[in-house]
CSV table of C-alpha atoms in Angstrom, one decimal:
chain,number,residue,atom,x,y,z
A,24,UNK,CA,8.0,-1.3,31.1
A,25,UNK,CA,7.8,0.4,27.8
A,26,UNK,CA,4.2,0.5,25.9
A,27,UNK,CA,6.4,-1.4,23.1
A,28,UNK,CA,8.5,-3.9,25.7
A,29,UNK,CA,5.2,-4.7,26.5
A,30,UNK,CA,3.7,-5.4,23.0
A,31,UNK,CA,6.3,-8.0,22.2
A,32,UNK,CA,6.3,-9.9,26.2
A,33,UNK,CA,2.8,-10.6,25.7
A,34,UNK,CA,0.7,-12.9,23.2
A,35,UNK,CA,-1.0,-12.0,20.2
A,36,UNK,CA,-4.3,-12.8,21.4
A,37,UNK,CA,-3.5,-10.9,24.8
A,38,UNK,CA,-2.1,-7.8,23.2
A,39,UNK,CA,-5.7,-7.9,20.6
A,40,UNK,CA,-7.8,-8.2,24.1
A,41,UNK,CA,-5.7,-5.2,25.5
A,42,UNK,CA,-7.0,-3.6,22.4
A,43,UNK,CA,-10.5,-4.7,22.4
A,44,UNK,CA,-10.1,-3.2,26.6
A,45,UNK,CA,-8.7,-0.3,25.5
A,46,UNK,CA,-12.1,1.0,23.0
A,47,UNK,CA,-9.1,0.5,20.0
A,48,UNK,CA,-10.7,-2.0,18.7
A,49,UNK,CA,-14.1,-4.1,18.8
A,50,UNK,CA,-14.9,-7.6,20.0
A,51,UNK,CA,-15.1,-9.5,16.6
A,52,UNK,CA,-15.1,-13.5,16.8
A,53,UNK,CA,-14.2,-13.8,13.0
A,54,UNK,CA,-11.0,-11.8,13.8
A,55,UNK,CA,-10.4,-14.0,16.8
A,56,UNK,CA,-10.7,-17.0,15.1
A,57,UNK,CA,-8.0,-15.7,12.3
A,58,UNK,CA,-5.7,-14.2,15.0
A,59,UNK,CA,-5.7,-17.9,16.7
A,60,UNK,CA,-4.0,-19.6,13.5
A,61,UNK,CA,-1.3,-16.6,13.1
A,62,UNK,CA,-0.5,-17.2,17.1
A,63,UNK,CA,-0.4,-20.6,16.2
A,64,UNK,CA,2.4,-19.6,13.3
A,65,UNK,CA,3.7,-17.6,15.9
A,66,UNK,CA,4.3,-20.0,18.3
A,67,UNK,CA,6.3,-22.5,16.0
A,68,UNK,CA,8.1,-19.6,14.7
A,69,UNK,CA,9.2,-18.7,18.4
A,70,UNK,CA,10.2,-22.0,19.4
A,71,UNK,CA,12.0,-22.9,16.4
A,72,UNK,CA,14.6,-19.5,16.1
A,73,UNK,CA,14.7,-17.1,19.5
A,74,UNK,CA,18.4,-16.5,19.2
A,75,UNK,CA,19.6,-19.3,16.4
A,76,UNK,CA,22.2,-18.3,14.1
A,77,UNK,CA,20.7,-20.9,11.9
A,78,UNK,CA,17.4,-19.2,11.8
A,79,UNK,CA,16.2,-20.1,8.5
A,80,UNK,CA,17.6,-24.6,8.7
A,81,UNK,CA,15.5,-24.0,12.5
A,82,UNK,CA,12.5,-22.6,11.0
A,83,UNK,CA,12.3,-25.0,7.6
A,84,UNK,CA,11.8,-27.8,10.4
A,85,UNK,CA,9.5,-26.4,12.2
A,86,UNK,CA,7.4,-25.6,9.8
A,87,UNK,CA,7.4,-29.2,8.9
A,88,UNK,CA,6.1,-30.0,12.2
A,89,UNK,CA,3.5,-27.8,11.8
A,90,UNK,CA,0.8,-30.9,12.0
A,91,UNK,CA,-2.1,-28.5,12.0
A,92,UNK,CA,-1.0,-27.0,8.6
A,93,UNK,CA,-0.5,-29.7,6.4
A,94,UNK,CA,-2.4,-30.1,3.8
A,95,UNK,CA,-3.3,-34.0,1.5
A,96,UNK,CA,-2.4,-33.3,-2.0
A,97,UNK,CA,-4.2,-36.2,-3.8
A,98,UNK,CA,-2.3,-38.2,-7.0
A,99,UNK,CA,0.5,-39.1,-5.8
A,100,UNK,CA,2.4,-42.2,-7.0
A,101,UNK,CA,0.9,-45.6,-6.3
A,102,UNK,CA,-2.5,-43.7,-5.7
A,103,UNK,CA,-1.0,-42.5,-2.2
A,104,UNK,CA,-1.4,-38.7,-1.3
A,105,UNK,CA,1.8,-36.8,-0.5
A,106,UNK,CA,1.9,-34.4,2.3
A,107,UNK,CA,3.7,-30.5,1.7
A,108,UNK,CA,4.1,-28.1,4.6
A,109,UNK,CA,2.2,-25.2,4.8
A,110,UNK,CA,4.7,-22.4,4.4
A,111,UNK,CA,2.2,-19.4,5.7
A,112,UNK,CA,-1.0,-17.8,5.5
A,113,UNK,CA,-3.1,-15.9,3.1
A,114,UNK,CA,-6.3,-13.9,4.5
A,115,UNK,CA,-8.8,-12.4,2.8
A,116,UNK,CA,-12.0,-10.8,3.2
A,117,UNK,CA,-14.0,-7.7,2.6
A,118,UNK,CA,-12.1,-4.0,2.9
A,119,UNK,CA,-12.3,-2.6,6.3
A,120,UNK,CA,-12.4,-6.0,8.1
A,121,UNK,CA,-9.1,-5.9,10.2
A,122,UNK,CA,-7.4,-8.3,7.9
A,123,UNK,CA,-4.1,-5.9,7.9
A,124,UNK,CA,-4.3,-5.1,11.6
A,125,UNK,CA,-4.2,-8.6,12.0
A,126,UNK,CA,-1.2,-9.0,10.1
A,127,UNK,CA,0.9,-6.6,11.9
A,128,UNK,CA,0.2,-8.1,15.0
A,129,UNK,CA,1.6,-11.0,13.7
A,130,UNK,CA,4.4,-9.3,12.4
A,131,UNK,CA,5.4,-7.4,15.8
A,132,UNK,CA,5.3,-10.1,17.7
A,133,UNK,CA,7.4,-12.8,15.6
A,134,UNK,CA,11.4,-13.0,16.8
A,135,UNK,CA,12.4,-13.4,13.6
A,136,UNK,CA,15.7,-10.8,12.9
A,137,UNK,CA,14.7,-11.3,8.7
A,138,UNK,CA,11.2,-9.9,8.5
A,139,UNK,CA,9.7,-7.6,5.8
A,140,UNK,CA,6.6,-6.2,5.8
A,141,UNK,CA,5.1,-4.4,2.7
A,142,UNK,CA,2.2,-3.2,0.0
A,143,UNK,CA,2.4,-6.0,-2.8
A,144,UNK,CA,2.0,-2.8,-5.5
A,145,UNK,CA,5.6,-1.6,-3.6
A,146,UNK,CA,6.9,-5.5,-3.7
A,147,UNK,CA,5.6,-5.9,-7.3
A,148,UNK,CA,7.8,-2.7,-8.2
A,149,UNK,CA,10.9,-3.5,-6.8
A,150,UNK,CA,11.0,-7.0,-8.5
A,151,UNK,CA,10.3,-5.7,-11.7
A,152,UNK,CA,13.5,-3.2,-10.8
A,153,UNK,CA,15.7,-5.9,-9.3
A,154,UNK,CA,14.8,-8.4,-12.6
A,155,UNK,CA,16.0,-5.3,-15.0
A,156,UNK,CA,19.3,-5.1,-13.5
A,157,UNK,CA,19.9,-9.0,-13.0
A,158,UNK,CA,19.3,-9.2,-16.4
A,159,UNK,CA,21.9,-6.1,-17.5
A,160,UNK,CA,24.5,-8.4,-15.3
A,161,UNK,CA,23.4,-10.9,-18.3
A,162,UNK,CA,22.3,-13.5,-15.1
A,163,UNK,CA,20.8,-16.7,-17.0
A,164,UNK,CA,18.0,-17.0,-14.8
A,165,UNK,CA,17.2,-13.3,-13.4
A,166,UNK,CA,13.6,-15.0,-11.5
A,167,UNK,CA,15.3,-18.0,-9.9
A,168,UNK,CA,18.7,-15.7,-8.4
A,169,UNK,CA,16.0,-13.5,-7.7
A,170,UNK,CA,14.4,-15.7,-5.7
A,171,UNK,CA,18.0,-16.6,-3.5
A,172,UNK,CA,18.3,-13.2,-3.0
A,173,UNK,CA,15.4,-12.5,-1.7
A,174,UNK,CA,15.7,-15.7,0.8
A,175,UNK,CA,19.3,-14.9,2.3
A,176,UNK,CA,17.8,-11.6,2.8
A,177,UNK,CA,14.2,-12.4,4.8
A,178,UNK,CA,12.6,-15.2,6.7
A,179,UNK,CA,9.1,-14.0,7.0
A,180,UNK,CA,7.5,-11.8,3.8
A,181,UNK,CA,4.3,-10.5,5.0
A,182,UNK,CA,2.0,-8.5,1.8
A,183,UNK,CA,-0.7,-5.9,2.5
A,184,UNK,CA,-3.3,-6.4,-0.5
A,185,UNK,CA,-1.8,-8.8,-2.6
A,186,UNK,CA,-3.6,-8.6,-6.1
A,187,UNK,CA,-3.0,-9.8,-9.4
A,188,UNK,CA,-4.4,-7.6,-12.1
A,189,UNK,CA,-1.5,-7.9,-14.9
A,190,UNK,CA,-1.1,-11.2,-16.9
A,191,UNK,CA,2.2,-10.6,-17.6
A,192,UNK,CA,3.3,-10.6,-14.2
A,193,UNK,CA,1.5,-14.6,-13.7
A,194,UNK,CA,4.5,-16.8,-15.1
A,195,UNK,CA,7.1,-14.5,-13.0
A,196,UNK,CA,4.6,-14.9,-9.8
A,197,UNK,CA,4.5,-18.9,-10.0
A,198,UNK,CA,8.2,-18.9,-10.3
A,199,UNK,CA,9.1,-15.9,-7.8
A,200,UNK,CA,6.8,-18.0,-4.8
A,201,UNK,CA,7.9,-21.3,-5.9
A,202,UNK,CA,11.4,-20.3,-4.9
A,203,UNK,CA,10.4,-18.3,-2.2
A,204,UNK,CA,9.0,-21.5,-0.5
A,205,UNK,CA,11.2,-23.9,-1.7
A,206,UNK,CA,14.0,-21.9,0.3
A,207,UNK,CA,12.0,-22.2,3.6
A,208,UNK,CA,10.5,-18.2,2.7
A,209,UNK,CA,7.3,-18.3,5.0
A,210,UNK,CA,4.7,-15.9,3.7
A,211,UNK,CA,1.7,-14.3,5.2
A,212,UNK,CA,-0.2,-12.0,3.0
A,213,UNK,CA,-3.8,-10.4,3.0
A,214,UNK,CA,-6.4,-9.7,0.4
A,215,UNK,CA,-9.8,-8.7,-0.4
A,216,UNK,CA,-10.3,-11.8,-3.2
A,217,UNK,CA,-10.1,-15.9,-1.9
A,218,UNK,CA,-7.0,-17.4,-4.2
A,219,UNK,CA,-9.8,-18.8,-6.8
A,220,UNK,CA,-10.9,-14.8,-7.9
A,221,UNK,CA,-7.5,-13.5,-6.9
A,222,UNK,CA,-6.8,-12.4,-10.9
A,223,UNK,CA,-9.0,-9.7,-11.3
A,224,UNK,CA,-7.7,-8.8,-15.2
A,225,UNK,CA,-10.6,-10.8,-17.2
A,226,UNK,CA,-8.4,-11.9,-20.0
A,227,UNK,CA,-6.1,-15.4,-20.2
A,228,UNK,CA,-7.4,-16.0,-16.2
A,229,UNK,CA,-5.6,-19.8,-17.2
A,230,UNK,CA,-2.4,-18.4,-17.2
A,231,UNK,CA,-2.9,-17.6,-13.5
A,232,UNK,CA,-4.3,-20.8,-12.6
A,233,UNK,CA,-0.8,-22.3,-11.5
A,234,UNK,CA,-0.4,-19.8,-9.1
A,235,UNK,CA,-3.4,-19.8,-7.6
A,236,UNK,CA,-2.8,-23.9,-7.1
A,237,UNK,CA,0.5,-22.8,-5.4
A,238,UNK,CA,-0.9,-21.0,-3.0
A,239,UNK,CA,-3.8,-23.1,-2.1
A,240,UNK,CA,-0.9,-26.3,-1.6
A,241,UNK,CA,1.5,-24.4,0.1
A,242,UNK,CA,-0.3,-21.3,2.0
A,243,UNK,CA,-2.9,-22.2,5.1
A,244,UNK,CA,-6.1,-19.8,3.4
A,245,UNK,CA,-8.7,-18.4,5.7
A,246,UNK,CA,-11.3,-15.7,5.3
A,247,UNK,CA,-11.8,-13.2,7.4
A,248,UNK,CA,-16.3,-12.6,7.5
A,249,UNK,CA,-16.6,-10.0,9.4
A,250,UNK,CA,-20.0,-8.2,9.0
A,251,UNK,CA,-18.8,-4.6,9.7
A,252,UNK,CA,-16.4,-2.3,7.7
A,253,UNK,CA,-14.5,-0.6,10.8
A,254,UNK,CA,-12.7,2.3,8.6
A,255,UNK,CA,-16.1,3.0,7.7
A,256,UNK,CA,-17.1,3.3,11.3
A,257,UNK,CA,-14.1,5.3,12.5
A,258,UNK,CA,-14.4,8.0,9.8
A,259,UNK,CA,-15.6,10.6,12.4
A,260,UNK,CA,-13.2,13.0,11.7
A,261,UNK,CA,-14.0,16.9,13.2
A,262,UNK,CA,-11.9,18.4,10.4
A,263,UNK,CA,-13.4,17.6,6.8
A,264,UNK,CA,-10.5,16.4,4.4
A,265,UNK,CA,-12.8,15.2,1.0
A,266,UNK,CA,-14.8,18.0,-0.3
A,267,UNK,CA,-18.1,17.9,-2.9
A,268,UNK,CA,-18.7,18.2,-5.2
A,269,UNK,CA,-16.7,20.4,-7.7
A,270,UNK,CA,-18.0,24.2,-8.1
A,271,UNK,CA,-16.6,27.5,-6.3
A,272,UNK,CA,-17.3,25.8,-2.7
A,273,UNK,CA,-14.9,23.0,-3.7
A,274,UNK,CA,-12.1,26.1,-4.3
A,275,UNK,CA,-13.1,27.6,-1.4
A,276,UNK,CA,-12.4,24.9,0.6
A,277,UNK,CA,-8.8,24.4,-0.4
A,278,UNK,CA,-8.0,27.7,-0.1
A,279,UNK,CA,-9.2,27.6,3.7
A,280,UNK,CA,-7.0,24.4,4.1
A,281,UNK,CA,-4.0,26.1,2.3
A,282,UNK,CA,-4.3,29.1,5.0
A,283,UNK,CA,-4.8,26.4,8.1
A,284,UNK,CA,-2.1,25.0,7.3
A,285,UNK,CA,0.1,28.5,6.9
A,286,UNK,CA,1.2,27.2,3.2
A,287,UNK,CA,2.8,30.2,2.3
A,288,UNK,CA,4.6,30.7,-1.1
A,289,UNK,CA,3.7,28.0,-4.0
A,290,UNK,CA,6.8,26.8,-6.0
A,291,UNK,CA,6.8,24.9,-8.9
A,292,UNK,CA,8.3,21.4,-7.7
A,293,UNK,CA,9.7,18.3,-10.6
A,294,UNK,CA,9.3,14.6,-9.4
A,295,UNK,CA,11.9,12.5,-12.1
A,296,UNK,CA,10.7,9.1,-11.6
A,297,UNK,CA,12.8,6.5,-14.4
A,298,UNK,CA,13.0,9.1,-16.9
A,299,UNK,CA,9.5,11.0,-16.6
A,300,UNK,CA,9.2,14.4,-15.4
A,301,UNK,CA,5.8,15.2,-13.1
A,302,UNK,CA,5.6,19.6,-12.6
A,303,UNK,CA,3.2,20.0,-9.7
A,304,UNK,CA,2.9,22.8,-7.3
A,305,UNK,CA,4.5,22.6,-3.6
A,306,UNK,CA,3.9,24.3,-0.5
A,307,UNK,CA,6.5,24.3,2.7
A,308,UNK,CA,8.7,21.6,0.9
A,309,UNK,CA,6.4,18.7,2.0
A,310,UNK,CA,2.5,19.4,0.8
A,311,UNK,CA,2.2,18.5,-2.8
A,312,UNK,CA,-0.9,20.1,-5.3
A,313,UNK,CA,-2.1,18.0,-8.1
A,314,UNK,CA,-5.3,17.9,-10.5
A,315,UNK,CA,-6.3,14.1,-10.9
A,316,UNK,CA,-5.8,14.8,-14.9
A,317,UNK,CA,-1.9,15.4,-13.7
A,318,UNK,CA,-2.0,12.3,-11.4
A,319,UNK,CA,-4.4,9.6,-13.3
A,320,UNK,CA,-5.3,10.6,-16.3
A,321,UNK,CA,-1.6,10.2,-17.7
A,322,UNK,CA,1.0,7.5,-17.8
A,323,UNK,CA,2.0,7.5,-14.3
A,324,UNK,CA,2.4,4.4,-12.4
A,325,UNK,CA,3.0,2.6,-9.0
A,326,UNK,CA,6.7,3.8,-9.1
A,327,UNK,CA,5.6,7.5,-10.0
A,328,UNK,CA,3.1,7.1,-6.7
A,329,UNK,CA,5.5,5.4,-4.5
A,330,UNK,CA,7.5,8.3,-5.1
A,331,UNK,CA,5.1,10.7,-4.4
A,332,UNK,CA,4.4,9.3,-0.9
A,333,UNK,CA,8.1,9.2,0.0
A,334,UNK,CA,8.5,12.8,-1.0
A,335,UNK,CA,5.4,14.1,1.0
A,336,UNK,CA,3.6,14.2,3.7
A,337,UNK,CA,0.6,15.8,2.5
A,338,UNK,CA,-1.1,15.8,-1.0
A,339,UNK,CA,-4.2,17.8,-2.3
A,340,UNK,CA,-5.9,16.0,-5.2
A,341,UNK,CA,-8.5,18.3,-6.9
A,342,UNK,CA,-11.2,17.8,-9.5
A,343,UNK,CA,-11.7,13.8,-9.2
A,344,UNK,CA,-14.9,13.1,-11.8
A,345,UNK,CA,-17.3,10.6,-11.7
A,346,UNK,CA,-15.3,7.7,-13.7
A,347,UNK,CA,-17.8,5.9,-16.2
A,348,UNK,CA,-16.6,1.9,-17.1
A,349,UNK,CA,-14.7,3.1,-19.6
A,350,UNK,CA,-12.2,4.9,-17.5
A,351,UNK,CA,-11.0,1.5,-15.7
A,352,UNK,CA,-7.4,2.7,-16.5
A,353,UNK,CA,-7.7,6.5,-14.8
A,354,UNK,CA,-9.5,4.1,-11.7
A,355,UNK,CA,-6.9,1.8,-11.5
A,356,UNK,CA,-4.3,4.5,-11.2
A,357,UNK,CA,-6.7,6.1,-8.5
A,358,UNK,CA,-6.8,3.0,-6.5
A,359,UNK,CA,-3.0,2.3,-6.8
A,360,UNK,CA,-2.1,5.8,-6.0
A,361,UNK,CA,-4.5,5.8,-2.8
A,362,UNK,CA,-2.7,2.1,-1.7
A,363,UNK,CA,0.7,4.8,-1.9
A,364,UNK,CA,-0.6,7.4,0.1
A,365,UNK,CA,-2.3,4.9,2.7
A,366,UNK,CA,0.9,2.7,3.2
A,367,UNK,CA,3.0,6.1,4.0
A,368,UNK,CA,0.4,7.6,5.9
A,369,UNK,CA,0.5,10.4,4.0
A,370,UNK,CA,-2.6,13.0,4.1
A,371,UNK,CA,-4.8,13.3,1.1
A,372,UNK,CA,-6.7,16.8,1.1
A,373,UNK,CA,-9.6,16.2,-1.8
A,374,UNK,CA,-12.3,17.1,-3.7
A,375,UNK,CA,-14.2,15.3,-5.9
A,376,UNK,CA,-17.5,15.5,-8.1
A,377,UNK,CA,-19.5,13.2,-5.7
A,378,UNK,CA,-19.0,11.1,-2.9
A,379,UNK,CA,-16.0,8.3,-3.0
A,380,UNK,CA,-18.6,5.7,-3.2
A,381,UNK,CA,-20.3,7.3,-6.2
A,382,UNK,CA,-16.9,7.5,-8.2
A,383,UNK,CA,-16.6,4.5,-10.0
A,384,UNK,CA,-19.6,2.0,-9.2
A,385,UNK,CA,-19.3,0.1,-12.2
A,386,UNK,CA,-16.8,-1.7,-14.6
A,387,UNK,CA,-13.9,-3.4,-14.4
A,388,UNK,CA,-12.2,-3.4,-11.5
A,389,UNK,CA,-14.9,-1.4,-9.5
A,390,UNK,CA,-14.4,-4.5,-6.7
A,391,UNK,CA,-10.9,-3.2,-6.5
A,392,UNK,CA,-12.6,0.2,-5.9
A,393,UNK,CA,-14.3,-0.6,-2.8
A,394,UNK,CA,-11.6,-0.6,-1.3
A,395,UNK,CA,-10.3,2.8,-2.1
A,396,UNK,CA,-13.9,3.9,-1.1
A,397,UNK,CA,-13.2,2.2,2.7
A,398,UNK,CA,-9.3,3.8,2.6
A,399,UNK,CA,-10.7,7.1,2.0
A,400,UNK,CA,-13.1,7.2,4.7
A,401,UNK,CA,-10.5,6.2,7.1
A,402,UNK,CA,-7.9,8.7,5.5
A,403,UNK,CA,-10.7,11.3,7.3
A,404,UNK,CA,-10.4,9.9,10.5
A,405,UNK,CA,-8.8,11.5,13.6
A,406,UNK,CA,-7.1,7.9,14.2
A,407,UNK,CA,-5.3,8.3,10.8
A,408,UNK,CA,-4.6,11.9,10.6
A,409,UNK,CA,-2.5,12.2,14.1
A,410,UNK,CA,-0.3,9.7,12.6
């Protein structure tokens, strides 16, 4: 039997001990306890579609059986509560703690035919695409077709990181997961803030507030309090990829890499991402050069990143400063660009003017930035590089 026939005839929580037997992973209880309410999910999800035509009518059922996951939803009429079924899951805890891993056990191991997994910044920029051309077909209601589409097209959405950072984006995110789960869309996502702090923006928060009721009623929440941060632990890599700080050993240092990896020739290279040209150098047609000014300190965004990632399979970053507060735009960009790279497992070759950690300790969004930090330090790993 095949290492991935075997993966998908055993249980979650027997494929996770295999792990933990293995060295690939380490005994944690907090995980375990997480990893038995996604088997539980699991197991209705199994039993209610293996090989249904009518996977999605099976499924809404099921999950309305799912006795463990239903949650009392007080003033009703007649002073009665009203029950509504728990349509997924949504786990979050510090970076580092295993919540993704997690996750794509689940997502392995669940029958379903119409599964997606993907980064919410990457989910977040193809709505905002497929909503521009629904409303160029002049549809009345571009969020609510939207919505249908995406249901005929997946059962189970599962989101790596979902954030919310943009207010703008808090009406269409109420709407978007109200018809998500009204059409029997189960969701499982992870993230680093519980749903109360989820809106990390600072201004209007109330317009969020809806949302964040929606997915406390219809999404079973659990945190994930693990005391270690295990990318932080398995960044033992023997080849250094993050160089500082900045000076003449900082050069030095990519020049070596350039020659170990037999670079060769530089060409000058255009990315065209919705109108906006980005010149950078390239090296064998798949290791990009940039300066952070060229990547961050410009308008570039998630699309511009996502592009990047695709196009690549290696990209050297030079000169990141020190971000004070008042760069919370340049370390927002940062921190979406690294959720790019780190979705496509694309290698980042860096260097920097202090350590990731030191980079942007304060201000807006340095929460956020903890995460980057913890990403980094596993982008150095041996584990992440032979990917």
């Amino acid at each position: 039997m095949t290492a991935k026939k075997q993966a998908k005839a055993e249980s979650i929580q027997a494929h996770y001990e295999r792990l933990v037997a293995q060295g690939s992973i380490k005994h944690d209880d907090a995980q375990r306890q997480v990893l038995a309410a996604l088997a539980a999910l699991q197991a209705q999800l199994t039993q209610a579609s293996p090989s249904s035509s009518g996977e999605r009518s099976e499924i809404r059922g099921s999950i309305a059986r799912l006795t463990q996951a239903v949650k009392w939803i007080p003033g009703s009429a007649f002073g009665s509560p009203k029950m509504t079924a728990v349509r997924g899951m949504y786990i979050w805890g510090n970076v580092g703690r295993g919540k993704s891993m997690l996750m794509d056990l689940f997502f392995e191991h669940v029958p379903l035919k119409k599964k997606r997994r993907i980064h919410f910044h990457a989910f977040m920029q193809e709505i905002h695409t497929r909503i521009h051309r629904l409303r160029q077909e002049k549809q009345d209601d571009p969020v609510a077709v939207l919505a249908r589409q995406l249901a005929d097209e997946t059962t189970l959405l599962c989101f790596d990181e979902l954030q919310a950072n943009d207010v703008a984006d808090a009406t269409l995110l109420y709407r978007l997961f109200s018809g998500l789960f009204d059409a029997g869309v189960i969701i499982v996502s992870t993230s680093n803030h519980p749903p109360a702090t989820l809106y990390t923006g600072g201004h209007q928060r109330e317009r969020f507030a809806k949302f964040i009721e929606l997915i406390e009623e219809r999404m079973q929440v659990m945190a994930l309090s693990s005391a270690e941060d295990y990318r932080q632990m398995q960044a033992r890599s023997l080849q250094k990829t993050y160089f500082y700080p900045l000076g003449p050993a900082a050069d030095v240092f990519i020049d070596n890499i350039l020659q170990r990896l037999g670079a060769g020739e530089p060409h000058r290279e255009t990315l065209s991402v919705q109108g906006r040209n980005t010149f950078f150098t390239l090296y064998n047609k798949t290791i990009g050069r940039f300066t952070f000014h060229q990547l961050c300190e410009s308008t570039l965004g998630p699309a511009d990143y996502l592009a990047l990632a695709k196009r690549l399979n290696t990209l050297i970053l030079t000169d990141i400063p020190r971000l004070p507060p008042e760069k919370r735009n340049e370390a927002k960009r940062f921190v979406t660009l690294i959720d790019a790279l780190y979705e496509h497992k694309v290698k980042l070759i860096a260097t920097a003017a202090a350590a990731a950690e030191q980079l942007y300790p304060e201000g807006d969004g340095a929460f956020e930035f903890k995460r980057t930090v913890s990403r980094l330090a596993e982008m150095q790993s041996e584990k992440y590089l032979q990917k």
